[in-house]
Short mmCIF file of C-alpha atoms in Angstrom, two decimals:
data_model
loop_
_atom_site.label_atom_id
_atom_site.label_comp_id
_atom_site.label_asym_id
_atom_site.label_seq_id
_atom_site.Cartn_x
_atom_site.Cartn_y
_atom_site.Cartn_z
CA UNK A 1 56.23 102.47 136.56
CA UNK A 2 56.81 99.96 133.77
CA UNK A 3 53.73 101.26 131.89
CA UNK A 4 55.11 104.79 132.09
CA UNK A 5 58.55 103.60 130.87
CA UNK A 6 57.03 101.62 127.97
CA UNK A 7 54.92 104.65 126.98
CA UNK A 8 57.96 106.93 127.03
CA UNK A 9 59.96 104.53 124.84
CA UNK A 10 57.14 104.24 122.29
CA UNK A 11 56.78 108.02 122.23
CA UNK A 12 60.55 108.42 121.64
CA UNK A 13 60.51 105.88 118.82
CA UNK A 14 57.58 107.61 117.14
CA UNK A 15 59.23 111.02 117.48
CA UNK A 16 62.47 109.87 115.91
CA UNK A 17 60.68 107.94 113.17
CA UNK A 18 58.66 110.96 112.13
CA UNK A 19 61.75 113.13 111.88
CA UNK A 20 63.18 111.34 108.85
CA UNK A 21 61.96 112.85 105.62
CA UNK A 22 63.19 111.73 102.24
CA UNK A 23 65.32 114.52 100.80
CA UNK A 24 66.39 114.18 97.22
CA UNK A 25 68.70 117.18 97.40
CA UNK A 26 70.98 115.69 100.06
CA UNK A 27 72.65 113.11 97.81
CA UNK A 28 72.50 114.03 94.15
CA UNK A 29 72.93 111.30 91.64
CA UNK A 30 76.08 111.35 89.49
CA UNK A 31 74.00 111.88 86.34
CA UNK A 32 72.61 115.20 87.60
CA UNK A 33 75.95 116.77 88.54
CA UNK A 34 77.54 119.21 86.19
CA UNK A 35 80.98 119.01 87.79
CA UNK A 36 84.30 119.23 86.05
CA UNK A 37 85.68 115.96 84.74
CA UNK A 38 89.43 115.55 85.04
CA UNK A 39 91.45 113.49 82.62
CA UNK A 40 94.05 111.22 84.19
CA UNK A 41 97.49 112.83 83.98
CA UNK A 42 99.55 109.73 84.79
CA UNK A 43 101.20 108.45 81.63
CA UNK A 44 99.92 105.18 80.28
CA UNK A 45 102.38 102.33 80.08
CA UNK A 46 103.77 101.96 76.60
CA UNK A 47 104.33 98.47 75.22
CA UNK A 48 108.04 97.70 75.11
CA UNK A 49 109.17 96.85 71.61
CA UNK A 50 112.93 97.24 72.11
CA UNK A 51 113.98 96.00 75.56
CA UNK A 52 117.64 97.02 75.17
CA UNK A 53 116.77 100.62 74.30
CA UNK A 54 114.20 100.86 77.09
CA UNK A 55 116.70 99.42 79.61
CA UNK A 56 119.33 101.96 78.57
CA UNK A 57 116.75 104.76 78.74
CA UNK A 58 115.56 103.81 82.24
CA UNK A 59 119.17 103.43 83.45
CA UNK A 60 119.92 106.94 82.17
CA UNK A 61 116.87 108.33 84.00
CA UNK A 62 117.89 106.64 87.25
CA UNK A 63 121.50 107.83 86.92
CA UNK A 64 120.30 111.46 86.78
CA UNK A 65 118.92 111.27 90.32
CA UNK A 66 121.32 112.73 92.93
CA UNK A 67 122.77 110.02 95.15
CA UNK A 68 122.66 107.26 92.52
CA UNK A 69 126.16 105.99 91.74
CA UNK A 70 124.98 103.61 89.03
CA UNK A 71 121.86 101.90 87.73
CA UNK A 72 121.18 98.56 86.10
CA UNK A 73 117.95 97.72 84.33
CA UNK A 74 116.56 94.46 83.02
CA UNK A 75 113.47 94.36 80.84
CA UNK A 76 111.59 91.10 80.52
CA UNK A 77 108.40 91.04 78.43
CA UNK A 78 106.69 94.29 79.41
CA UNK A 79 108.22 94.59 82.89
CA UNK A 80 111.30 96.55 83.93
CA UNK A 81 113.34 96.12 87.11
CA UNK A 82 115.80 98.88 87.95
CA UNK A 83 118.54 98.32 90.51
CA UNK A 84 120.39 101.34 91.84
CA UNK A 85 123.82 101.56 93.44
CA UNK A 86 124.09 104.00 96.32
CA UNK A 87 126.81 104.79 98.82
CA UNK A 88 127.08 101.89 101.28
CA UNK A 89 127.51 104.28 104.20
CA UNK A 90 124.07 105.84 103.80
CA UNK A 91 121.46 105.05 106.41
CA UNK A 92 118.25 103.22 105.51
CA UNK A 93 116.05 106.33 105.44
CA UNK A 94 118.38 108.16 103.00
CA UNK A 95 118.49 105.09 100.73
CA UNK A 96 114.69 105.00 100.83
CA UNK A 97 114.57 108.68 99.85
CA UNK A 98 116.88 108.10 96.88
CA UNK A 99 114.89 105.04 95.81
CA UNK A 100 111.68 107.09 96.02
CA UNK A 101 113.26 109.87 93.93
CA UNK A 102 114.19 107.31 91.25
CA UNK A 103 110.63 105.96 91.31
CA UNK A 104 109.32 109.52 90.86
CA UNK A 105 111.61 110.07 87.87
CA UNK A 106 110.49 106.79 86.31
CA UNK A 107 106.83 107.56 87.00
CA UNK A 108 106.97 110.46 84.58
CA UNK A 109 108.18 108.16 81.80
CA UNK A 110 105.72 105.96 79.87
CA UNK A 111 108.15 103.03 79.93
CA UNK A 112 109.04 103.40 83.60
CA UNK A 113 105.59 103.92 85.09
CA UNK A 114 105.31 100.30 86.28
CA UNK A 115 109.01 99.57 86.81
CA UNK A 116 110.21 98.06 90.07
CA UNK A 117 113.05 99.94 91.78
CA UNK A 118 115.41 98.23 94.21
CA UNK A 119 118.46 99.39 96.13
CA UNK A 120 119.34 95.94 97.43
CA UNK A 121 123.04 95.37 96.69
CA UNK A 122 122.67 91.68 95.89
CA UNK A 123 119.71 92.19 93.56
CA UNK A 124 121.40 95.12 91.86
CA UNK A 125 124.50 93.00 91.24
CA UNK A 126 122.36 90.19 89.84
CA UNK A 127 120.49 92.62 87.59
CA UNK A 128 123.85 93.78 86.27
CA UNK A 129 124.82 90.15 85.55
CA UNK A 130 121.48 89.54 83.80
CA UNK A 131 122.03 92.63 81.67
CA UNK A 132 125.49 91.39 80.72
CA UNK A 133 124.07 87.98 79.75
CA UNK A 134 121.37 89.65 77.65
CA UNK A 135 123.95 91.82 75.84
CA UNK A 136 126.04 88.69 75.17
CA UNK A 137 123.06 87.02 73.47
CA UNK A 138 122.10 84.66 76.31
CA UNK A 139 118.90 86.27 77.61
CA UNK A 140 117.00 83.16 78.69
CA UNK A 141 119.95 81.26 80.14
CA UNK A 142 121.24 84.31 82.03
CA UNK A 143 117.77 85.15 83.31
CA UNK A 144 117.12 81.57 84.44
CA UNK A 145 120.48 81.33 86.25
CA UNK A 146 120.06 84.60 88.11
CA UNK A 147 116.43 83.93 89.01
CA UNK A 148 117.37 80.54 90.43
CA UNK A 149 120.10 82.21 92.50
CA UNK A 150 117.64 84.85 93.75
CA UNK A 151 114.97 82.31 94.60
CA UNK A 152 117.56 80.10 96.30
CA UNK A 153 118.31 82.98 98.67
CA UNK A 154 114.66 83.86 99.28
CA UNK A 155 113.39 80.35 100.09
CA UNK A 156 114.02 79.69 103.77
CA UNK A 157 115.75 76.58 105.07
CA UNK A 158 113.74 75.05 107.89
CA UNK A 159 115.69 73.13 110.53
CA UNK A 160 112.88 70.58 110.64
CA UNK A 161 113.54 69.73 106.97
CA UNK A 162 117.20 68.86 107.49
CA UNK A 163 118.31 65.26 107.75
CA UNK A 164 120.96 64.22 110.28
CA UNK A 165 124.18 63.00 108.75
CA UNK A 166 125.09 59.35 109.09
CA UNK A 167 128.31 59.54 111.11
CA UNK A 168 129.00 55.78 111.07
CA UNK A 169 130.35 55.71 107.52
CA UNK A 170 131.20 59.40 107.29
CA UNK A 171 134.50 61.20 107.18
CA UNK A 172 136.41 60.73 110.46
CA UNK A 173 137.87 64.22 110.09
CA UNK A 174 134.45 65.87 110.29
CA UNK A 175 133.74 67.47 113.65
CA UNK A 176 131.24 65.61 115.79
CA UNK A 177 128.21 67.45 117.04
CA UNK A 178 127.69 67.52 120.76
CA UNK A 179 124.53 65.79 121.85
CA UNK A 180 124.23 67.80 125.07
CA UNK A 181 123.98 71.50 124.35
#
Protein backbone atom coordinates (compact mmCIF):
# COMPACT_ATOMS: atom_id res chain seq x y z
CA UNK A 1 0.00 0.00 0.00
CA UNK A 2 2.82 2.40 0.85
CA UNK A 3 4.53 1.68 -2.50
CA UNK A 4 1.31 2.51 -4.32
CA UNK A 5 0.90 5.74 -2.29
CA UNK A 6 4.52 6.79 -2.93
CA UNK A 7 4.10 6.09 -6.66
CA UNK A 8 0.91 8.15 -6.81
CA UNK A 9 2.60 11.11 -5.05
CA UNK A 10 5.58 11.02 -7.42
CA UNK A 11 3.24 10.85 -10.40
CA UNK A 12 1.27 13.87 -9.10
CA UNK A 13 4.45 15.87 -8.55
CA UNK A 14 5.69 15.10 -12.05
CA UNK A 15 2.33 16.01 -13.58
CA UNK A 16 2.18 19.37 -11.84
CA UNK A 17 5.83 20.12 -12.57
CA UNK A 18 5.39 19.51 -16.29
CA UNK A 19 2.40 21.83 -16.45
CA UNK A 20 4.41 25.00 -15.82
CA UNK A 21 5.67 26.53 -19.02
CA UNK A 22 7.49 29.82 -19.14
CA UNK A 23 5.21 32.35 -20.80
CA UNK A 24 6.69 35.69 -21.67
CA UNK A 25 3.34 37.17 -22.64
CA UNK A 26 1.79 36.79 -19.18
CA UNK A 27 3.79 39.54 -17.50
CA UNK A 28 5.11 42.12 -19.93
CA UNK A 29 8.01 44.21 -18.87
CA UNK A 30 7.40 47.93 -18.33
CA UNK A 31 9.75 48.81 -21.20
CA UNK A 32 7.59 46.96 -23.75
CA UNK A 33 4.28 48.59 -22.81
CA UNK A 34 2.97 51.41 -24.89
CA UNK A 35 0.47 52.60 -22.30
CA UNK A 36 -0.55 56.15 -21.61
CA UNK A 37 1.60 58.02 -19.13
CA UNK A 38 -0.27 60.37 -16.82
CA UNK A 39 1.29 63.49 -15.41
CA UNK A 40 0.64 64.12 -11.73
CA UNK A 41 -2.17 66.65 -11.30
CA UNK A 42 -1.57 67.44 -7.62
CA UNK A 43 0.03 70.86 -7.32
CA UNK A 44 3.61 70.94 -6.18
CA UNK A 45 4.34 72.75 -2.95
CA UNK A 46 5.62 76.23 -3.58
CA UNK A 47 8.39 77.59 -1.38
CA UNK A 48 7.00 80.21 0.99
CA UNK A 49 8.76 83.52 0.56
CA UNK A 50 6.24 85.74 2.37
CA UNK A 51 4.77 83.94 5.40
CA UNK A 52 2.34 86.75 6.29
CA UNK A 53 0.80 86.81 2.81
CA UNK A 54 0.58 83.02 2.64
CA UNK A 55 -1.05 82.89 6.10
CA UNK A 56 -3.64 85.47 5.07
CA UNK A 57 -4.25 83.60 1.80
CA UNK A 58 -4.76 80.24 3.52
CA UNK A 59 -7.03 81.83 6.15
CA UNK A 60 -9.16 83.30 3.36
CA UNK A 61 -9.41 79.89 1.65
CA UNK A 62 -10.46 78.21 4.90
CA UNK A 63 -13.02 80.94 5.67
CA UNK A 64 -14.77 80.25 2.35
CA UNK A 65 -15.71 76.72 3.43
CA UNK A 66 -19.30 76.49 4.75
CA UNK A 67 -19.36 75.84 8.49
CA UNK A 68 -16.10 77.66 9.24
CA UNK A 69 -16.69 80.61 11.56
CA UNK A 70 -13.08 81.75 11.48
CA UNK A 71 -9.60 80.54 10.58
CA UNK A 72 -6.15 81.24 11.95
CA UNK A 73 -2.96 80.30 10.15
CA UNK A 74 0.65 80.27 11.25
CA UNK A 75 3.47 79.74 8.78
CA UNK A 76 6.83 78.65 10.09
CA UNK A 77 9.63 77.98 7.59
CA UNK A 78 7.84 76.12 4.80
CA UNK A 79 5.05 74.65 6.94
CA UNK A 80 1.56 76.02 7.52
CA UNK A 81 -0.85 75.10 10.31
CA UNK A 82 -4.45 76.20 9.89
CA UNK A 83 -6.82 76.21 12.85
CA UNK A 84 -10.53 76.54 12.16
CA UNK A 85 -13.32 77.74 14.44
CA UNK A 86 -16.58 75.85 14.11
CA UNK A 87 -19.83 75.90 16.03
CA UNK A 88 -19.26 74.27 19.42
CA UNK A 89 -22.60 72.46 19.23
CA UNK A 90 -21.62 70.41 16.19
CA UNK A 91 -21.02 66.71 16.67
CA UNK A 92 -17.63 65.14 16.00
CA UNK A 93 -18.53 63.72 12.59
CA UNK A 94 -19.77 67.10 11.28
CA UNK A 95 -16.59 68.81 12.55
CA UNK A 96 -14.56 66.12 10.77
CA UNK A 97 -16.49 66.78 7.56
CA UNK A 98 -15.81 70.52 7.76
CA UNK A 99 -12.14 69.92 8.52
CA UNK A 100 -11.94 67.58 5.52
CA UNK A 101 -13.59 70.21 3.29
CA UNK A 102 -10.99 72.77 4.41
CA UNK A 103 -8.22 70.28 3.66
CA UNK A 104 -9.70 69.73 0.18
CA UNK A 105 -9.77 73.48 -0.45
CA UNK A 106 -6.16 73.82 0.68
CA UNK A 107 -5.09 70.81 -1.39
CA UNK A 108 -5.90 72.69 -4.57
CA UNK A 109 -3.57 75.53 -3.55
CA UNK A 110 0.21 75.22 -4.05
CA UNK A 111 0.88 76.82 -0.66
CA UNK A 112 -1.71 74.77 1.20
CA UNK A 113 -0.99 71.32 -0.21
CA UNK A 114 1.00 70.23 2.86
CA UNK A 115 -0.74 72.38 5.48
CA UNK A 116 -2.01 70.82 8.70
CA UNK A 117 -5.66 71.54 9.51
CA UNK A 118 -6.99 71.38 13.06
CA UNK A 119 -10.37 72.09 14.61
CA UNK A 120 -9.15 71.71 18.18
CA UNK A 121 -10.36 74.78 20.10
CA UNK A 122 -7.26 75.08 22.26
CA UNK A 123 -4.84 74.74 19.34
CA UNK A 124 -6.86 77.17 17.24
CA UNK A 125 -6.76 79.73 20.05
CA UNK A 126 -3.00 79.25 20.42
CA UNK A 127 -2.52 79.63 16.66
CA UNK A 128 -4.41 82.90 16.88
CA UNK A 129 -2.10 84.06 19.69
CA UNK A 130 0.97 83.04 17.68
CA UNK A 131 -0.33 84.99 14.69
CA UNK A 132 -0.84 88.05 16.89
CA UNK A 133 2.72 87.75 18.24
CA UNK A 134 4.08 87.43 14.70
CA UNK A 135 2.17 90.54 13.56
CA UNK A 136 3.52 92.44 16.59
CA UNK A 137 7.10 91.61 15.56
CA UNK A 138 7.77 88.86 18.12
CA UNK A 139 7.71 85.74 15.95
CA UNK A 140 10.27 83.62 17.78
CA UNK A 141 9.26 84.58 21.31
CA UNK A 142 5.55 84.11 20.58
CA UNK A 143 6.17 80.81 18.83
CA UNK A 144 8.36 79.51 21.66
CA UNK A 145 5.83 80.50 24.34
CA UNK A 146 2.89 78.89 22.58
CA UNK A 147 4.81 75.74 21.69
CA UNK A 148 5.89 75.31 25.30
CA UNK A 149 2.25 75.70 26.38
CA UNK A 150 1.13 73.13 23.79
CA UNK A 151 3.84 70.65 24.73
CA UNK A 152 3.10 71.17 28.42
CA UNK A 153 -0.46 69.99 27.77
CA UNK A 154 0.57 67.04 25.59
CA UNK A 155 3.21 65.56 27.91
CA UNK A 156 1.46 63.30 30.40
CA UNK A 157 1.98 63.52 34.15
CA UNK A 158 2.65 60.08 35.57
CA UNK A 159 1.57 59.47 39.17
CA UNK A 160 4.74 57.45 39.69
CA UNK A 161 6.83 60.56 38.95
CA UNK A 162 5.21 62.69 41.65
CA UNK A 163 6.93 63.23 44.98
CA UNK A 164 4.94 63.20 48.23
CA UNK A 165 4.84 66.51 50.01
CA UNK A 166 6.65 66.85 53.31
CA UNK A 167 3.79 67.59 55.70
CA UNK A 168 5.99 68.07 58.79
CA UNK A 169 7.13 71.57 57.88
CA UNK A 170 4.29 72.36 55.49
CA UNK A 171 1.37 74.71 55.75
CA UNK A 172 -0.98 73.64 58.56
CA UNK A 173 -3.94 74.94 56.55
CA UNK A 174 -3.34 72.46 53.73
CA UNK A 175 -5.76 69.54 53.74
CA UNK A 176 -4.26 66.25 54.85
CA UNK A 177 -4.54 63.29 52.56
CA UNK A 178 -6.19 60.22 53.97
CA UNK A 179 -3.90 57.24 54.17
CA UNK A 180 -6.75 54.72 54.02
CA UNK A 181 -8.75 55.10 50.85
